[in-house]
CSV table of C-alpha atoms in Angstrom, one decimal:
chain,number,residue,atom,x,y,z
V,26,MET,CA,-9.2,50.0,-59.5
V,27,ALA,CA,-12.6,50.6,-60.9
V,28,GLY,CA,-13.9,47.4,-59.3
V,29,LYS,CA,-13.8,45.1,-62.3
V,30,THR,CA,-12.7,41.5,-62.0
V,31,THR,CA,-9.7,40.1,-63.9
V,32,ASN,CA,-12.2,38.0,-65.9
V,33,GLN,CA,-14.1,41.2,-67.0
V,34,ILE,CA,-10.8,42.9,-68.0
V,35,ALA,CA,-9.7,39.9,-69.9
V,36,ASN,CA,-13.1,39.8,-71.8
V,37,GLU,CA,-13.0,43.5,-72.6
V,38,LEU,CA,-9.4,43.3,-74.0
V,39,THR,CA,-10.4,40.3,-76.1
V,40,GLU,CA,-13.6,42.2,-77.4
V,41,ASP,CA,-11.5,45.2,-78.2
V,42,GLY,CA,-9.2,43.2,-80.4
V,43,ILE,CA,-6.1,43.9,-78.4
V,44,GLU,CA,-3.6,41.1,-78.7
V,45,THR,CA,-1.5,39.6,-75.9
V,46,ALA,CA,2.3,39.9,-75.8
V,47,ARG,CA,2.6,36.6,-77.7
V,48,GLY,CA,0.2,37.7,-80.4
V,49,LYS,CA,-2.7,35.8,-79.2
V,50,LYS,CA,-6.3,37.3,-79.6
V,51,LYS,CA,-7.8,35.8,-76.4
V,52,TRP,CA,-7.0,37.0,-72.9
V,53,HIS,CA,-7.4,34.9,-69.9
V,54,SER,CA,-8.1,36.0,-66.3
V,55,THR,CA,-5.0,34.0,-65.1
V,56,SER,CA,-2.8,36.2,-67.3
V,57,MET,CA,-4.4,39.3,-65.8
V,58,ASP,CA,-3.8,38.0,-62.3
V,59,SER,CA,-0.2,37.4,-63.1
V,60,MET,CA,0.3,40.9,-64.6
V,61,ILE,CA,-1.4,42.7,-61.8
V,62,THR,CA,0.6,41.1,-59.1
V,63,ASN,CA,4.0,41.3,-60.9
V,64,PRO,CA,6.0,44.1,-59.2
V,65,ILE,CA,8.0,44.6,-62.4
V,66,TYR,CA,5.3,47.1,-63.6
V,67,CYS,CA,5.9,49.5,-60.7
V,68,GLY,CA,9.7,49.4,-61.3
V,69,ASP,CA,10.9,46.6,-59.0
V,70,PHE,CA,12.7,43.5,-60.1
V,71,VAL,CA,12.3,40.3,-58.1
V,72,TYR,CA,15.2,37.8,-58.5
V,73,GLN,CA,14.1,34.2,-58.4
V,74,ARG,CA,10.4,34.8,-58.7
V,75,TYR,CA,10.4,31.6,-60.7
V,76,TYR,CA,13.0,28.9,-60.9
V,77,VAL,CA,13.9,26.0,-63.1
V,78,THR,CA,12.6,22.6,-61.8
V,79,ASP,CA,13.7,20.5,-64.9
V,80,THR,CA,17.1,21.6,-66.5
V,81,ILE,CA,16.3,19.3,-69.5
V,82,THR,CA,12.9,20.7,-70.4
V,83,GLY,CA,13.6,24.2,-68.9
V,84,ARG,CA,10.3,23.9,-67.0
V,85,MET,CA,9.7,26.9,-64.6
V,86,THR,CA,7.9,26.9,-61.4
V,87,GLU,CA,6.7,29.9,-59.2
V,88,ASN,CA,8.9,30.3,-56.1
V,89,ARG,CA,6.7,29.9,-53.1
V,90,GLY,CA,9.5,29.9,-50.6
V,91,GLU,CA,11.5,27.0,-51.9
V,92,LEU,CA,14.4,29.4,-52.7
V,93,PRO,CA,15.4,32.9,-51.4
V,94,GLN,CA,14.0,35.9,-53.3
V,95,TYR,CA,15.6,39.3,-53.6
V,96,THR,CA,13.8,42.4,-54.6
V,97,ILE,CA,15.6,45.4,-56.2
V,98,LYS,CA,13.3,48.5,-55.8
V,99,ASP,CA,13.2,51.1,-58.5
V,100,ASP,CA,15.3,48.8,-60.8
V,101,HIS,CA,13.9,50.3,-64.0
V,102,PRO,CA,11.2,53.1,-65.0
V,103,ALA,CA,7.8,52.1,-63.8
V,104,ILE,CA,4.7,52.1,-66.1
V,105,VAL,CA,2.3,52.1,-63.1
V,106,SER,CA,2.7,54.3,-60.1
V,107,ARG,CA,3.6,52.6,-56.8
V,108,GLU,CA,0.4,54.0,-55.2
V,109,ASP,CA,-1.8,52.4,-57.9
V,110,TRP,CA,0.2,49.1,-57.7
V,111,ASP,CA,-0.1,48.9,-53.9
V,112,ALA,CA,-3.9,49.6,-54.2
V,113,ALA,CA,-4.2,46.9,-56.7
V,114,GLN,CA,-2.4,44.4,-54.5
V,115,GLN,CA,-4.7,45.3,-51.7
V,116,ILE,CA,-7.8,44.7,-53.8
V,117,MET,CA,-6.4,41.3,-55.0
V,118,ASN,CA,-5.6,40.2,-51.5
V,119,ASN,CA,-9.0,41.0,-50.3
V,120,ARG,CA,-10.7,39.2,-53.2
V,121,SER,CA,-8.5,36.1,-52.5
V,122,GLU,CA,-9.3,36.2,-48.8
V,123,ASN,CA,-13.0,36.5,-49.5
V,124,ARG,CA,-12.8,33.5,-51.8
V,125,LYS,CA,-11.0,31.4,-49.2
V,126,GLY,CA,-13.6,32.2,-46.4
V,127,SER,CA,-16.8,33.0,-48.0
V,128,LYS,CA,-18.5,32.6,-44.6
V,129,LYS,CA,-16.2,35.2,-43.0
V,130,ARG,CA,-17.1,38.9,-42.8
V,131,ARG,CA,-16.3,40.6,-46.1
V,132,HIS,CA,-13.6,43.3,-45.7
V,133,ASP,CA,-14.9,46.7,-46.8
V,134,ARG,CA,-12.7,49.2,-44.9
V,135,LYS,CA,-11.5,50.9,-48.1
V,136,GLU,CA,-10.9,54.2,-46.3
V,137,PHE,CA,-7.8,52.7,-44.8
V,138,PHE,CA,-6.1,51.9,-48.1
V,139,ASN,CA,-3.0,54.0,-49.0
V,140,VAL,CA,-3.3,56.0,-45.8
V,141,PHE,CA,-1.1,54.3,-43.2
V,142,HIS,CA,2.7,53.9,-43.1
V,143,CYS,CA,5.1,52.3,-40.7
V,144,SER,CA,7.1,54.6,-38.5
V,145,GLU,CA,10.1,52.4,-38.4
V,146,CYS,CA,10.8,51.5,-42.1
V,147,GLY,CA,8.3,53.8,-44.0
V,148,ALA,CA,6.7,51.0,-45.8
V,149,PRO,CA,2.9,51.1,-46.5
V,150,VAL,CA,0.7,49.4,-43.8
V,151,ILE,CA,-1.5,46.9,-45.5
V,152,HIS,CA,-4.6,44.8,-44.7
V,153,VAL,CA,-4.1,41.2,-43.5
V,154,ARG,CA,-6.5,38.7,-42.2
V,155,SER,CA,-5.7,36.0,-39.7
V,156,SER,CA,-6.2,32.4,-40.7
V,157,LYS,CA,-8.1,31.8,-37.5
V,158,GLY,CA,-11.4,33.6,-37.2
V,159,GLY,CA,-10.8,35.9,-40.1
V,160,VAL,CA,-9.8,38.9,-37.9
V,161,HIS,CA,-8.8,41.9,-39.9
V,162,TYR,CA,-5.4,43.5,-39.1
V,163,TRP,CA,-3.2,46.2,-40.5
V,164,ARG,CA,0.5,45.7,-40.6
V,165,CYS,CA,3.7,47.0,-42.1
V,166,ARG,CA,4.1,45.5,-45.6
V,167,THR,CA,7.8,44.8,-44.8
V,168,ALA,CA,7.0,43.0,-41.6
V,169,GLU,CA,4.6,40.8,-43.7
V,170,LYS,CA,7.7,39.8,-45.7
V,171,LYS,CA,6.5,41.2,-49.0
V,172,TYR,CA,10.0,42.5,-49.6
V,173,LEU,CA,12.3,39.8,-48.5
V,174,GLU,CA,15.6,41.8,-48.6
V,175,GLU,CA,14.3,44.1,-45.9
V,176,THR,CA,13.1,43.3,-42.3
V,177,CYS,CA,10.8,45.0,-40.0
V,178,GLU,CA,9.4,43.6,-36.7
V,179,VAL,CA,6.6,46.0,-36.1
V,180,ARG,CA,3.4,44.0,-35.1
V,181,GLY,CA,0.0,44.4,-36.7
V,182,PHE,CA,-2.9,46.1,-35.0
V,183,ARG,CA,-6.6,45.1,-35.2
V,184,GLU,CA,-8.8,47.1,-37.5
V,185,VAL,CA,-11.4,47.4,-34.8
V,186,SER,CA,-8.8,49.0,-32.6
V,187,ILE,CA,-7.8,51.5,-35.2
V,188,GLU,CA,-11.6,52.4,-35.6
V,189,HIS,CA,-12.1,52.6,-31.9
V,190,THR,CA,-9.2,54.8,-31.2
V,191,PHE,CA,-10.1,57.2,-34.1
V,192,MET,CA,-13.6,57.6,-32.6
V,193,ALA,CA,-12.0,58.3,-29.2
V,194,LEU,CA,-9.8,60.9,-30.9
V,195,LEU,CA,-12.9,62.5,-32.4
V,196,GLN,CA,-14.5,62.7,-28.9
V,197,GLU,CA,-11.3,64.4,-27.6
V,198,MET,CA,-11.7,67.0,-30.4
V,199,LYS,CA,-15.3,67.5,-29.5
V,200,LYS,CA,-14.6,68.2,-25.9
V,201,ASP,CA,-11.6,70.5,-26.5
V,202,ASP,CA,-12.9,74.0,-26.2
V,203,GLY,CA,-10.0,75.5,-28.2
V,204,PHE,CA,-10.0,72.9,-31.0
V,205,ARG,CA,-12.3,74.6,-33.4
V,206,ASP,CA,-10.3,77.9,-33.3
V,207,ASN,CA,-7.0,76.0,-33.5
V,208,ILE,CA,-8.0,73.9,-36.6
V,209,ARG,CA,-9.4,77.0,-38.3
V,210,GLN,CA,-6.1,78.8,-37.7
V,211,ALA,CA,-4.1,75.8,-39.1
V,212,LEU,CA,-6.1,75.8,-42.2
V,213,LYS,CA,-5.8,79.5,-42.6
V,214,GLU,CA,-2.0,79.1,-42.6
V,215,LEU,CA,-2.2,76.7,-45.5
V,216,ILE,CA,-4.0,79.3,-47.7
V,217,PRO,CA,-1.7,81.3,-50.0
V,218,ASN,CA,-1.0,84.7,-48.4
V,219,GLU,CA,-0.6,88.1,-50.1
V,220,SER,CA,3.2,87.7,-50.4
V,221,GLU,CA,2.9,84.4,-52.2
V,222,ARG,CA,0.3,85.9,-54.6
V,223,LYS,CA,2.8,88.6,-55.4
V,224,GLN,CA,5.5,86.0,-56.1
V,225,LEU,CA,3.0,84.2,-58.4
V,226,GLU,CA,2.5,87.3,-60.4
V,227,GLN,CA,6.3,87.7,-60.7
V,228,VAL,CA,6.5,84.0,-61.8
V,229,LYS,CA,3.9,84.7,-64.5
V,230,GLU,CA,5.8,87.8,-65.7
V,231,ASP,CA,9.1,85.9,-65.8
V,232,MET,CA,7.5,83.1,-67.8
V,233,GLN,CA,6.1,85.6,-70.3
V,234,GLN,CA,9.6,87.2,-70.7
V,235,LEU,CA,10.9,83.6,-71.5
V,236,TYR,CA,8.3,83.1,-74.2
V,237,TYR,CA,9.4,86.3,-75.9
V,238,LYS,CA,13.0,85.0,-75.6
V,239,LEU,CA,12.1,81.7,-76.9
V,240,TYR,CA,10.3,83.2,-79.9
V,241,ASP,CA,13.3,85.5,-80.7
V,242,THR,CA,15.7,82.5,-80.3
V,243,VAL,CA,13.6,80.3,-82.7
V,244,GLU,CA,13.2,83.1,-85.2
V,245,GLU,CA,17.0,83.8,-85.2
V,246,GLY,CA,17.7,80.2,-85.6
V,247,GLU,CA,15.5,80.0,-88.7
V,248,GLN,CA,17.4,82.9,-90.2
V,249,GLN,CA,21.0,82.2,-89.1
V,250,GLY,CA,21.0,78.6,-87.6
V,251,GLY,CA,20.4,78.9,-84.0
V,252,ASP,CA,21.6,76.7,-81.0
V,253,PRO,CA,19.1,73.9,-80.2
V,254,THR,CA,20.7,73.6,-76.7
V,255,GLN,CA,19.7,77.2,-75.9
V,256,ILE,CA,16.1,76.5,-77.1
V,257,LYS,CA,15.9,73.4,-74.9
V,258,GLU,CA,17.3,75.4,-71.9
V,259,ILE,CA,14.7,78.2,-72.3
V,260,THR,CA,11.9,75.6,-72.7
V,261,GLY,CA,13.0,73.8,-69.5
V,262,GLN,CA,12.8,77.1,-67.6
V,263,ILE,CA,9.3,77.8,-69.0
V,264,VAL,CA,8.2,74.3,-67.9
V,265,PHE,CA,9.7,74.8,-64.4
V,266,LEU,CA,7.9,78.1,-63.9
V,267,GLN,CA,4.6,76.6,-65.3
V,268,ASN,CA,4.8,73.8,-62.8
V,269,GLN,CA,5.1,76.4,-60.0
V,270,ILE,CA,1.9,78.0,-61.3
V,271,TYR,CA,0.2,74.7,-61.4
V,272,ASP,CA,1.3,73.8,-57.9
V,273,PHE,CA,0.0,77.2,-56.6
V,274,GLU,CA,-3.4,76.7,-58.3
V,275,ASN,CA,-3.7,73.1,-57.0
V,276,ARG,CA,-2.9,74.3,-53.4
V,277,GLU,CA,-5.4,77.1,-53.7
V,278,GLN,CA,-8.2,74.8,-55.0
V,279,ASN,CA,-7.4,72.3,-52.3
V,280,CYS,CA,-7.7,74.9,-49.6
V,281,LEU,CA,-11.1,76.0,-51.0
V,282,GLU,CA,-12.3,72.3,-50.8
V,283,ALA,CA,-10.8,72.0,-47.3
V,284,GLU,CA,-12.7,74.9,-46.0
V,285,LYS,CA,-16.0,73.3,-47.0
V,286,ASP,CA,-14.9,69.9,-45.6
V,287,LEU,CA,-13.9,71.6,-42.4
V,288,GLU,CA,-17.3,73.2,-41.8
V,289,TRP,CA,-19.0,69.9,-42.6
V,290,PHE,CA,-16.7,68.1,-40.2
V,291,LEU,CA,-17.2,70.6,-37.3
V,292,GLU,CA,-21.0,70.2,-37.7
V,293,GLU,CA,-20.8,66.4,-37.8
V,294,LEU,CA,-18.4,66.4,-34.7
V,295,GLU,CA,-21.2,67.9,-32.7
V,296,GLY,CA,-23.3,64.8,-33.4
V,297,ILE,CA,-20.7,62.3,-32.3
V,298,GLN,CA,-22.2,60.1,-29.6
V,299,GLU,CA,-20.4,60.5,-26.2
V,300,PHE,CA,-18.9,57.3,-24.9
V,301,LYS,CA,-16.3,55.9,-22.4
V,302,PRO,CA,-13.4,54.6,-24.6
V,303,ASP,CA,-12.1,52.4,-21.8
V,304,LYS,CA,-15.5,50.7,-21.3
V,305,GLU,CA,-17.4,50.8,-24.5
V,306,ARG,CA,-17.2,51.4,-28.3
V,307,ILE,CA,-19.4,53.3,-30.7
V,308,GLU,CA,-19.9,52.8,-34.5
V,309,PHE,CA,-17.0,53.9,-36.7
V,310,ARG,CA,-17.5,56.9,-39.0
V,311,PRO,CA,-15.8,56.1,-42.3
V,312,ASP,CA,-17.2,59.3,-43.9
V,313,ILE,CA,-15.5,61.4,-41.3
V,314,PHE,CA,-12.3,59.5,-41.6
V,315,SER,CA,-12.0,59.8,-45.4
V,316,LYS,CA,-12.9,63.5,-45.3
V,317,ILE,CA,-10.4,64.7,-42.7
V,318,VAL,CA,-7.4,62.3,-42.8
V,319,GLU,CA,-4.6,62.7,-45.2
V,320,LYS,CA,-2.2,60.1,-43.8
V,321,GLY,CA,-1.4,58.2,-40.7
V,322,VAL,CA,1.9,56.9,-39.3
V,323,ILE,CA,1.6,53.7,-37.1
V,324,HIS,CA,4.2,53.3,-34.3
V,325,PRO,CA,5.2,50.0,-32.6
V,326,ASP,CA,3.6,51.2,-29.3
V,327,GLY,CA,0.2,51.5,-31.0
V,328,ARG,CA,0.2,55.3,-31.5
V,329,ILE,CA,-1.1,56.5,-34.8
V,330,VAL,CA,0.0,60.1,-35.8
V,331,TYR,CA,-2.6,61.5,-38.1
V,332,ASP,CA,-2.0,64.4,-40.6
V,333,LEU,CA,-5.3,66.0,-41.1
V,334,LYS,CA,-6.2,67.7,-44.4
V,335,PHE,CA,-6.5,70.9,-42.5
V,336,GLY,CA,-2.8,71.4,-41.6
V,337,MET,CA,-3.1,69.9,-38.1
V,338,GLN,CA,-1.4,66.8,-36.7
V,339,LEU,CA,-3.0,64.7,-34.0
V,340,THR,CA,-2.2,61.5,-32.2
V,341,ALA,CA,-4.5,58.5,-31.4
V,342,THR,CA,-3.4,56.1,-28.6
V,343,GLY,CA,-4.6,52.8,-27.3
V,344,ASN,CA,-4.4,50.6,-30.4
V,345,GLU,CA,-2.3,48.0,-28.4
V,346,LYS,CA,-5.3,47.5,-26.0
V,347,MET,CA,-7.8,44.6,-26.4
V,348,VAL,CA,-10.6,47.0,-27.3
V,349,TRP,CA,-12.4,44.3,-29.3
V,350,ARG,CA,-13.6,42.9,-26.0
V,351,LEU,CA,-15.5,46.1,-25.2
V,352,LYS,CA,-19.4,46.1,-26.0
V,353,MET,CA,-20.9,48.4,-28.5
V,354,LYS,CA,-22.8,51.3,-26.9
V,355,ARG,CA,-26.4,51.5,-28.0
V,356,LYS,CA,-27.4,54.5,-30.0
V,357,ALA,CA,-29.5,57.0,-28.0
V,358,ARG,CA,-33.2,56.9,-28.9
V,359,LYS,CA,-34.7,60.1,-30.2
V,360,LYS,CA,-37.2,61.7,-27.9
V,361,LYS,CA,-40.7,61.9,-29.3
V,362,LYS,CA,-42.1,65.3,-29.7
């Protein structure tokens, strides 16, 4: 996730003296590749990932489609979050593609990772590259047969189309006279109100009373032999209330950051170059995308429903069109003073 290669990770583990599962002192990049791509670490179990090719020697071979595979999701507790595992697969896939076609354009649209999901099955939408021409697409992971016990027939959409329709959406925002007031109002509704702040104070007071109760219960237990179940119950209530406080504080902090991001965005929006989306394209703004988009849901007809970080939902259309054929509009020259 930090950009290190599997070879660098293997060397660092060896230098730190960390032994492998088999007690060996030297790590190899091939072992790291296998670990990073193994879904068992995110809680999934893949049946027949490997199969026996020689019953006498017990030799195992990786199943590359010779036999059916079945994946059981959330089979066991994960040691890596699914979001981190998905991101790692995306990085590994991109590195593999870049090695296979070094002459092809390197993929660097990191802003789309872990943002898009499929409207039909809910699976993450991942980056894929066509074998011919190295064209970049984004398609539902289930449709790419990453999970063989599930099916999804949603097509993939070109990356350049997603970029183009997002820029067209920005232009719509710019031309909408009421957009600025509407988005500021949407963000205002996310900010905790006075009623919620009073509820927070009540939560803090309730938690303080539970601390007193816990203290008395523990003290009584030391003198007379208390009930461990009661102590556990009170502790659980304290943790529950503390999490409510954490959630409120995180929400408040996120709103403060969103207010700053919104003002930056509205200023940048004014500088968006005007263009005709049905006749031309302009340069994609990854900085704006990463600042304002929380998530996007891609539909079979090419619609992308974006949830903005400011509490507003907007829809981009036209991803099904062949926009890659459109010419890029030249940037306007600055007038000399």
